[in-house]
Amino acid sequence: DGGITQSPKYLFRKEGQNVTLSCEQNLNHDAMYWYRQDPGQGLRLIYYSQIVNDFQKGDIAEGYSVSREKKESFPLTVTSAQKNPTAFYLCASSISRISYEQYFGPGTRLTVT
Amino acid sequence: DQQVKQNSPSLSVQEGRISILNCDYTNSMFDYFLWYKKYPAEGPTFLISISSIKDKNEDGRFTVFLNKSAKHLSLHIVPSQPGDSAVYFCAASASTGNQFYFGTGTSLTVIP
């Protein structure tokens, strides 16, 4: 059963701590993406990766870091430099950069206090 | 600056009637558009798409209309069903670009 998994569903951290959100896909997709959703706002792109060992900043990359060591995995680290980390984070993938349909995971809600 | 706008945060429709969700965009380079449906605590799921070479695309109860001159697209759901109650996002992309830009979403409630 192919899809995208994100874990955990809910995550709580203290301010000043780095936290890593997991994203795994078994769709054999080349491209992967991280979005952030805040109340009343659309999805905003944090980082994307078109192939293994390559990734690009999106519109709101400050305070975040990613890695793409394997095709299936695209973890996102929310660093202590991110001023407003509390949000709903969504990971997505698509067949390739030029493929327009993105498949989304169930999301991780991060709360930082 | 929001390049894709959904000006109606919410919409309520009676079951069996038509639901019309609207989306406006500002970037004339956008040439591909998607609609996603999202239930609470879940990721969005792809619903329907349209490219700028068309002005209409239909898939069952869902039809998307594109008016390029007005930079406007709309999603029609006929007939609306209670299971259609969800948040609907439109997204736009330029073929020369690397990302989609999403609207803020419209929460549709279909009343039985």
PDB file of C-alpha atoms in Angstrom:
ATOM      1  CA  ASP A   1       0.000   0.000   0.000  1.00  0.00           C
ATOM      2  CA  GLY A   2       1.903   3.042  -1.279  1.00  0.00           C
ATOM      3  CA  GLY A   3       1.863   6.392   0.384  1.00  0.00           C
ATOM      4  CA  ILE A   4       3.559   8.982   2.518  1.00  0.00           C
ATOM      5  CA  THR A   5       3.998   8.594   6.229  1.00  0.00           C
ATOM      6  CA  GLN A   6       4.773  11.322   8.684  1.00  0.00           C
ATOM      7  CA  SER A   7       5.560  10.740  12.287  1.00  0.00           C
ATOM      8  CA  PRO A   8       4.641  11.562  14.888  1.00  0.00           C
ATOM      9  CA  LYS A   9       1.156  13.013  14.383  1.00  0.00           C
ATOM     10  CA  TYR A  10       1.571  15.354  17.361  1.00  0.00           C
ATOM     11  CA  LEU A  11       4.864  16.651  18.717  1.00  0.00           C
ATOM     12  CA  PHE A  12       5.559  18.853  21.701  1.00  0.00           C
ATOM     13  CA  ARG A  13       8.860  20.573  22.384  1.00  0.00           C
ATOM     14  CA  LYS A  14      10.287  23.194  24.641  1.00  0.00           C
ATOM     15  CA  GLU A  15      11.480  26.443  23.149  1.00  0.00           C
ATOM     16  CA  GLY A  16      15.159  26.370  22.243  1.00  0.00           C
ATOM     17  CA  GLN A  17      15.219  22.709  21.268  1.00  0.00           C
ATOM     18  CA  ASN A  18      15.736  21.428  17.761  1.00  0.00           C
ATOM     19  CA  VAL A  19      13.195  18.879  16.576  1.00  0.00           C
ATOM     20  CA  THR A  20      13.177  16.606  13.529  1.00  0.00           C
ATOM     21  CA  LEU A  21      10.003  15.646  11.695  1.00  0.00           C
ATOM     22  CA  SER A  22      10.005  12.431   9.751  1.00  0.00           C
ATOM     23  CA  CYS A  23       8.702  11.950   6.208  1.00  0.00           C
ATOM     24  CA  GLU A  24       8.920   8.655   4.334  1.00  0.00           C
ATOM     25  CA  GLN A  25       7.424   7.701   0.966  1.00  0.00           C
ATOM     26  CA  ASN A  26       7.254   4.385  -0.861  1.00  0.00           C
ATOM     27  CA  LEU A  27       5.833   5.794  -4.084  1.00  0.00           C
ATOM     28  CA  ASN A  28       9.216   5.851  -5.804  1.00  0.00           C
ATOM     29  CA  HIS A  29       8.808   9.590  -6.299  1.00  0.00           C
ATOM     30  CA  ASP A  30      11.832  11.704  -7.099  1.00  0.00           C
ATOM     31  CA  ALA A  31      10.578  14.993  -5.707  1.00  0.00           C
ATOM     32  CA  MET A  32       9.645  15.720  -2.098  1.00  0.00           C
ATOM     33  CA  TYR A  33       8.404  18.838  -0.375  1.00  0.00           C
ATOM     34  CA  TRP A  34       7.818  20.315   3.054  1.00  0.00           C
ATOM     35  CA  TYR A  35       4.999  22.780   3.663  1.00  0.00           C
ATOM     36  CA  ARG A  36       3.820  24.643   6.693  1.00  0.00           C
ATOM     37  CA  GLN A  37       0.198  25.514   7.352  1.00  0.00           C
ATOM     38  CA  ASP A  38      -0.890  28.182   9.814  1.00  0.00           C
ATOM     39  CA  PRO A  39      -4.474  29.095  10.685  1.00  0.00           C
ATOM     40  CA  GLY A  40      -6.064  31.213   7.966  1.00  0.00           C
ATOM     41  CA  GLN A  41      -3.132  30.752   5.628  1.00  0.00           C
ATOM     42  CA  GLY A  42      -2.428  28.573   2.674  1.00  0.00           C
ATOM     43  CA  LEU A  43       0.326  26.018   2.514  1.00  0.00           C
ATOM     44  CA  ARG A  44       3.721  27.670   2.340  1.00  0.00           C
ATOM     45  CA  LEU A  45       6.743  25.889   0.905  1.00  0.00           C
ATOM     46  CA  ILE A  46       9.687  25.426   3.270  1.00  0.00           C
ATOM     47  CA  TYR A  47      12.060  23.211   1.278  1.00  0.00           C
ATOM     48  CA  TYR A  48      11.896  20.893  -1.687  1.00  0.00           C
ATOM     49  CA  SER A  49      14.122  18.233  -3.152  1.00  0.00           C
ATOM     50  CA  GLN A  50      14.100  17.060  -6.739  1.00  0.00           C
ATOM     51  CA  ILE A  51      16.648  14.266  -6.375  1.00  0.00           C
ATOM     52  CA  VAL A  52      18.705  12.573  -3.704  1.00  0.00           C
ATOM     53  CA  ASN A  53      21.410  14.729  -2.138  1.00  0.00           C
ATOM     54  CA  ASP A  54      19.895  17.888  -3.573  1.00  0.00           C
ATOM     55  CA  PHE A  55      17.411  20.308  -2.043  1.00  0.00           C
ATOM     56  CA  GLN A  56      16.310  23.891  -2.521  1.00  0.00           C
ATOM     57  CA  LYS A  57      14.890  26.554  -0.229  1.00  0.00           C
ATOM     58  CA  GLY A  58      11.267  27.488  -0.531  1.00  0.00           C
ATOM     59  CA  ASP A  59       9.644  30.735   0.493  1.00  0.00           C
ATOM     60  CA  ILE A  60      10.061  30.294   4.257  1.00  0.00           C
ATOM     61  CA  ALA A  61      13.242  28.247   4.750  1.00  0.00           C
ATOM     62  CA  GLU A  62      14.734  30.349   7.536  1.00  0.00           C
ATOM     63  CA  GLY A  63      15.064  28.366  10.755  1.00  0.00           C
ATOM     64  CA  TYR A  64      14.638  25.018   9.027  1.00  0.00           C
ATOM     65  CA  SER A  65      17.026  22.435   7.603  1.00  0.00           C
ATOM     66  CA  VAL A  66      16.538  19.259   5.576  1.00  0.00           C
ATOM     67  CA  SER A  67      18.483  16.329   4.209  1.00  0.00           C
ATOM     68  CA  ARG A  68      17.833  13.918   1.368  1.00  0.00           C
ATOM     69  CA  GLU A  69      20.215  11.020   1.768  1.00  0.00           C
ATOM     70  CA  LYS A  70      17.723   8.453   0.502  1.00  0.00           C
ATOM     71  CA  LYS A  71      15.028   8.717  -2.141  1.00  0.00           C
ATOM     72  CA  GLU A  72      12.379   7.569   0.323  1.00  0.00           C
ATOM     73  CA  SER A  73      13.197   9.935   3.154  1.00  0.00           C
ATOM     74  CA  PHE A  74      13.113  13.720   3.550  1.00  0.00           C
ATOM     75  CA  PRO A  75      13.357  14.707   7.233  1.00  0.00           C
ATOM     76  CA  LEU A  76      12.804  18.293   8.322  1.00  0.00           C
ATOM     77  CA  THR A  77      14.590  19.806  11.310  1.00  0.00           C
ATOM     78  CA  VAL A  78      12.964  22.757  12.990  1.00  0.00           C
ATOM     79  CA  THR A  79      15.810  24.595  14.659  1.00  0.00           C
ATOM     80  CA  SER A  80      15.760  26.927  17.610  1.00  0.00           C
ATOM     81  CA  ALA A  81      16.311  29.763  15.129  1.00  0.00           C
ATOM     82  CA  GLN A  82      12.759  29.394  13.818  1.00  0.00           C
ATOM     83  CA  LYS A  83      10.850  32.186  15.546  1.00  0.00           C
ATOM     84  CA  ASN A  84       7.345  30.731  15.307  1.00  0.00           C
ATOM     85  CA  PRO A  85       7.702  26.970  15.015  1.00  0.00           C
ATOM     86  CA  THR A  86       4.240  26.007  16.248  1.00  0.00           C
ATOM     87  CA  ALA A  87       2.340  24.932  13.119  1.00  0.00           C
ATOM     88  CA  PHE A  88       0.974  22.029  11.102  1.00  0.00           C
ATOM     89  CA  TYR A  89       3.687  20.556   8.872  1.00  0.00           C
ATOM     90  CA  LEU A  90       2.901  18.671   5.701  1.00  0.00           C
ATOM     91  CA  CYS A  91       5.226  16.565   3.606  1.00  0.00           C
ATOM     92  CA  ALA A  92       4.446  15.815  -0.035  1.00  0.00           C
ATOM     93  CA  SER A  93       5.971  14.033  -2.983  1.00  0.00           C
ATOM     94  CA  SER A  94       5.551  13.964  -6.738  1.00  0.00           C
ATOM     95  CA  ILE A  95       6.872  11.754  -9.501  1.00  0.00           C
ATOM     96  CA  SER A  96       9.249  14.429 -10.630  1.00  0.00           C
ATOM     97  CA  ARG A  97       9.652  18.159 -10.567  1.00  0.00           C
ATOM     98  CA  ILE A  98       7.622  18.480 -13.726  1.00  0.00           C
ATOM     99  CA  SER A  99       4.881  16.244 -12.399  1.00  0.00           C
ATOM    100  CA  TYR A 100       2.135  18.461 -11.179  1.00  0.00           C
ATOM    101  CA  GLU A 101       0.224  16.229  -8.829  1.00  0.00           C
ATOM    102  CA  GLN A 102       1.600  16.145  -5.317  1.00  0.00           C
ATOM    103  CA  TYR A 103       0.677  13.483  -2.814  1.00  0.00           C
ATOM    104  CA  PHE A 104       0.537  14.567   0.798  1.00  0.00           C
ATOM    105  CA  GLY A 105       1.203  12.839   4.062  1.00  0.00           C
ATOM    106  CA  PRO A 106      -1.158  13.147   7.047  1.00  0.00           C
ATOM    107  CA  GLY A 107       0.869  15.940   8.641  1.00  0.00           C
ATOM    108  CA  THR A 108       2.559  16.580  11.974  1.00  0.00           C
ATOM    109  CA  ARG A 109       1.266  19.174  14.388  1.00  0.00           C
ATOM    110  CA  LEU A 110       4.204  20.693  16.238  1.00  0.00           C
ATOM    111  CA  THR A 111       3.639  22.688  19.397  1.00  0.00           C
ATOM    112  CA  VAL A 112       6.550  24.559  20.938  1.00  0.00           C
ATOM    113  CA  THR A 113       6.103  26.121  24.366  1.00  0.00           C
TER     114      THR A 113
ATOM    115  CA  ASP B   1       2.082  38.759  -1.107  1.00  0.00           C
ATOM    116  CA  GLN B   2      -0.547  36.097  -1.673  1.00  0.00           C
ATOM    117  CA  GLN B   3      -0.446  35.063  -5.325  1.00  0.00           C
ATOM    118  CA  VAL B   4      -3.418  32.736  -5.005  1.00  0.00           C
ATOM    119  CA  LYS B   5      -6.482  33.904  -3.134  1.00  0.00           C
ATOM    120  CA  GLN B   6      -9.617  32.209  -1.943  1.00  0.00           C
ATOM    121  CA  ASN B   7     -11.709  35.070  -0.637  1.00  0.00           C
ATOM    122  CA  SER B   8     -14.462  32.992   0.918  1.00  0.00           C
ATOM    123  CA  PRO B   9     -13.227  31.283   4.102  1.00  0.00           C
ATOM    124  CA  SER B  10     -16.403  29.243   4.369  1.00  0.00           C
ATOM    125  CA  LEU B  11     -19.435  28.127   2.399  1.00  0.00           C
ATOM    126  CA  SER B  12     -22.581  26.258   3.425  1.00  0.00           C
ATOM    127  CA  VAL B  13     -24.750  24.426   0.906  1.00  0.00           C
ATOM    128  CA  GLN B  14     -27.767  22.169   1.144  1.00  0.00           C
ATOM    129  CA  GLU B  15     -27.302  18.560   0.138  1.00  0.00           C
ATOM    130  CA  GLY B  16     -28.145  18.033  -3.526  1.00  0.00           C
ATOM    131  CA  ARG B  17     -27.462  21.634  -4.478  1.00  0.00           C
ATOM    132  CA  ILE B  18     -24.458  23.027  -6.328  1.00  0.00           C
ATOM    133  CA  SER B  19     -21.343  24.148  -4.443  1.00  0.00           C
ATOM    134  CA  ILE B  20     -19.195  26.774  -6.150  1.00  0.00           C
ATOM    135  CA  LEU B  21     -15.764  27.490  -4.739  1.00  0.00           C
ATOM    136  CA  ASN B  22     -13.777  30.357  -6.170  1.00  0.00           C
ATOM    137  CA  CYS B  23     -10.090  31.101  -6.550  1.00  0.00           C
ATOM    138  CA  ASP B  24      -8.234  34.110  -7.961  1.00  0.00           C
ATOM    139  CA  TYR B  25      -4.594  34.429  -8.903  1.00  0.00           C
ATOM    140  CA  THR B  26      -2.329  37.317  -9.733  1.00  0.00           C
ATOM    141  CA  ASN B  27       0.581  35.789 -11.632  1.00  0.00           C
ATOM    142  CA  SER B  28      -0.118  35.609 -15.366  1.00  0.00           C
ATOM    143  CA  MET B  29       2.655  33.015 -15.711  1.00  0.00           C
ATOM    144  CA  PHE B  30       0.571  30.418 -13.875  1.00  0.00           C
ATOM    145  CA  ASP B  31      -0.559  27.788 -16.345  1.00  0.00           C
ATOM    146  CA  TYR B  32      -1.523  24.798 -14.248  1.00  0.00           C
ATOM    147  CA  PHE B  33      -4.058  24.671 -11.483  1.00  0.00           C
ATOM    148  CA  LEU B  34      -5.079  22.075  -8.953  1.00  0.00           C
ATOM    149  CA  TRP B  35      -7.811  21.641  -6.404  1.00  0.00           C
ATOM    150  CA  TYR B  36      -7.181  19.713  -3.225  1.00  0.00           C
ATOM    151  CA  LYS B  37      -9.602  18.536  -0.577  1.00  0.00           C
ATOM    152  CA  LYS B  38      -8.563  18.331   3.057  1.00  0.00           C
ATOM    153  CA  TYR B  39     -10.260  16.743   6.045  1.00  0.00           C
ATOM    154  CA  PRO B  40      -9.252  17.787   9.582  1.00  0.00           C
ATOM    155  CA  ALA B  41      -5.960  16.332  10.822  1.00  0.00           C
ATOM    156  CA  GLU B  42      -5.247  14.804   7.419  1.00  0.00           C
ATOM    157  CA  GLY B  43      -3.121  15.806   4.474  1.00  0.00           C
ATOM    158  CA  PRO B  44      -4.751  17.284   1.365  1.00  0.00           C
ATOM    159  CA  THR B  45      -5.815  14.874  -1.365  1.00  0.00           C
ATOM    160  CA  PHE B  46      -5.769  15.743  -5.036  1.00  0.00           C
ATOM    161  CA  LEU B  47      -9.189  16.372  -6.521  1.00  0.00           C
ATOM    162  CA  ILE B  48      -8.983  17.779 -10.035  1.00  0.00           C
ATOM    163  CA  SER B  49      -6.659  19.811 -12.229  1.00  0.00           C
ATOM    164  CA  ILE B  50      -6.783  22.072 -15.257  1.00  0.00           C
ATOM    165  CA  SER B  51      -4.147  23.465 -17.562  1.00  0.00           C
ATOM    166  CA  SER B  52      -4.315  26.839 -19.216  1.00  0.00           C
ATOM    167  CA  ILE B  53      -4.973  25.326 -22.624  1.00  0.00           C
ATOM    168  CA  LYS B  54      -8.438  24.374 -21.411  1.00  0.00           C
ATOM    169  CA  ASP B  55     -11.231  26.366 -19.879  1.00  0.00           C
ATOM    170  CA  LYS B  56     -13.078  23.443 -18.353  1.00  0.00           C
ATOM    171  CA  ASN B  57     -12.277  20.044 -16.916  1.00  0.00           C
ATOM    172  CA  GLU B  58     -14.819  17.616 -15.580  1.00  0.00           C
ATOM    173  CA  ASP B  59     -14.508  14.550 -13.377  1.00  0.00           C
ATOM    174  CA  GLY B  60     -17.769  13.071 -12.178  1.00  0.00           C
ATOM    175  CA  ARG B  61     -19.482  15.519  -9.865  1.00  0.00           C
ATOM    176  CA  PHE B  62     -16.532  17.915  -9.964  1.00  0.00           C
ATOM    177  CA  THR B  63     -15.939  20.497 -12.669  1.00  0.00           C
ATOM    178  CA  VAL B  64     -13.252  23.155 -12.708  1.00  0.00           C
ATOM    179  CA  PHE B  65     -13.628  26.266 -14.855  1.00  0.00           C
ATOM    180  CA  LEU B  66     -10.744  28.540 -15.786  1.00  0.00           C
ATOM    181  CA  ASN B  67     -11.121  32.136 -16.924  1.00  0.00           C
ATOM    182  CA  LYS B  68      -7.623  33.210 -17.899  1.00  0.00           C
ATOM    183  CA  SER B  69      -8.518  36.792 -18.761  1.00  0.00           C
ATOM    184  CA  ALA B  70     -10.009  37.268 -15.306  1.00  0.00           C
ATOM    185  CA  LYS B  71      -7.316  35.144 -13.622  1.00  0.00           C
ATOM    186  CA  HIS B  72     -10.093  33.227 -11.954  1.00  0.00           C
ATOM    187  CA  LEU B  73     -10.974  29.606 -11.501  1.00  0.00           C
ATOM    188  CA  SER B  74     -13.875  27.921  -9.844  1.00  0.00           C
ATOM    189  CA  LEU B  75     -14.747  24.432  -8.659  1.00  0.00           C
ATOM    190  CA  HIS B  76     -18.320  23.244  -9.064  1.00  0.00           C
ATOM    191  CA  ILE B  77     -19.621  20.267  -7.133  1.00  0.00           C
ATOM    192  CA  VAL B  78     -22.961  18.921  -8.322  1.00  0.00           C
ATOM    193  CA  PRO B  79     -24.808  17.482  -6.518  1.00  0.00           C
ATOM    194  CA  SER B  80     -23.207  18.293  -3.192  1.00  0.00           C
ATOM    195  CA  GLN B  81     -23.077  15.507  -0.622  1.00  0.00           C
ATOM    196  CA  PRO B  82     -22.404  15.613   3.131  1.00  0.00           C
ATOM    197  CA  GLY B  83     -19.147  13.731   2.546  1.00  0.00           C
ATOM    198  CA  ASP B  84     -17.944  16.706   0.506  1.00  0.00           C
ATOM    199  CA  SER B  85     -17.697  18.732   3.708  1.00  0.00           C
ATOM    200  CA  ALA B  86     -14.005  19.601   3.926  1.00  0.00           C
ATOM    201  CA  VAL B  87     -11.547  22.415   3.279  1.00  0.00           C
ATOM    202  CA  TYR B  88     -10.784  22.977  -0.390  1.00  0.00           C
ATOM    203  CA  PHE B  89      -7.497  24.488  -1.521  1.00  0.00           C
ATOM    204  CA  CYS B  90      -6.679  25.737  -4.969  1.00  0.00           C
ATOM    205  CA  ALA B  91      -3.059  25.791  -6.083  1.00  0.00           C
ATOM    206  CA  ALA B  92      -1.317  27.304  -9.077  1.00  0.00           C
ATOM    207  CA  SER B  93       1.998  26.755 -10.767  1.00  0.00           C
ATOM    208  CA  ALA B  94       3.998  28.036 -13.696  1.00  0.00           C
ATOM    209  CA  SER B  95       5.540  25.394 -15.932  1.00  0.00           C
ATOM    210  CA  THR B  96       8.789  27.314 -15.700  1.00  0.00           C
ATOM    211  CA  GLY B  97       8.685  27.299 -11.928  1.00  0.00           C
ATOM    212  CA  ASN B  98       9.438  24.802  -9.210  1.00  0.00           C
ATOM    213  CA  GLN B  99       6.544  25.077  -6.852  1.00  0.00           C
ATOM    214  CA  PHE B 100       2.849  25.411  -6.362  1.00  0.00           C
ATOM    215  CA  TYR B 101       1.303  28.375  -4.636  1.00  0.00           C
ATOM    216  CA  PHE B 102      -1.689  27.552  -2.474  1.00  0.00           C
ATOM    217  CA  GLY B 103      -4.709  29.589  -1.536  1.00  0.00           C
ATOM    218  CA  THR B 104      -5.895  29.909   2.055  1.00  0.00           C
ATOM    219  CA  GLY B 105      -8.696  27.398   1.611  1.00  0.00           C
ATOM    220  CA  THR B 106     -12.489  27.446   1.712  1.00  0.00           C
ATOM    221  CA  SER B 107     -14.287  25.338   4.296  1.00  0.00           C
ATOM    222  CA  LEU B 108     -17.336  23.735   2.677  1.00  0.00           C
ATOM    223  CA  THR B 109     -20.182  22.431   4.804  1.00  0.00           C
ATOM    224  CA  VAL B 110     -22.879  20.416   3.078  1.00  0.00           C
ATOM    225  CA  ILE B 111     -26.015  20.340   5.171  1.00  0.00           C
ATOM    226  CA  PRO B 112     -28.066  17.132   5.002  1.00  0.00           C
TER     227      PRO B 112
END
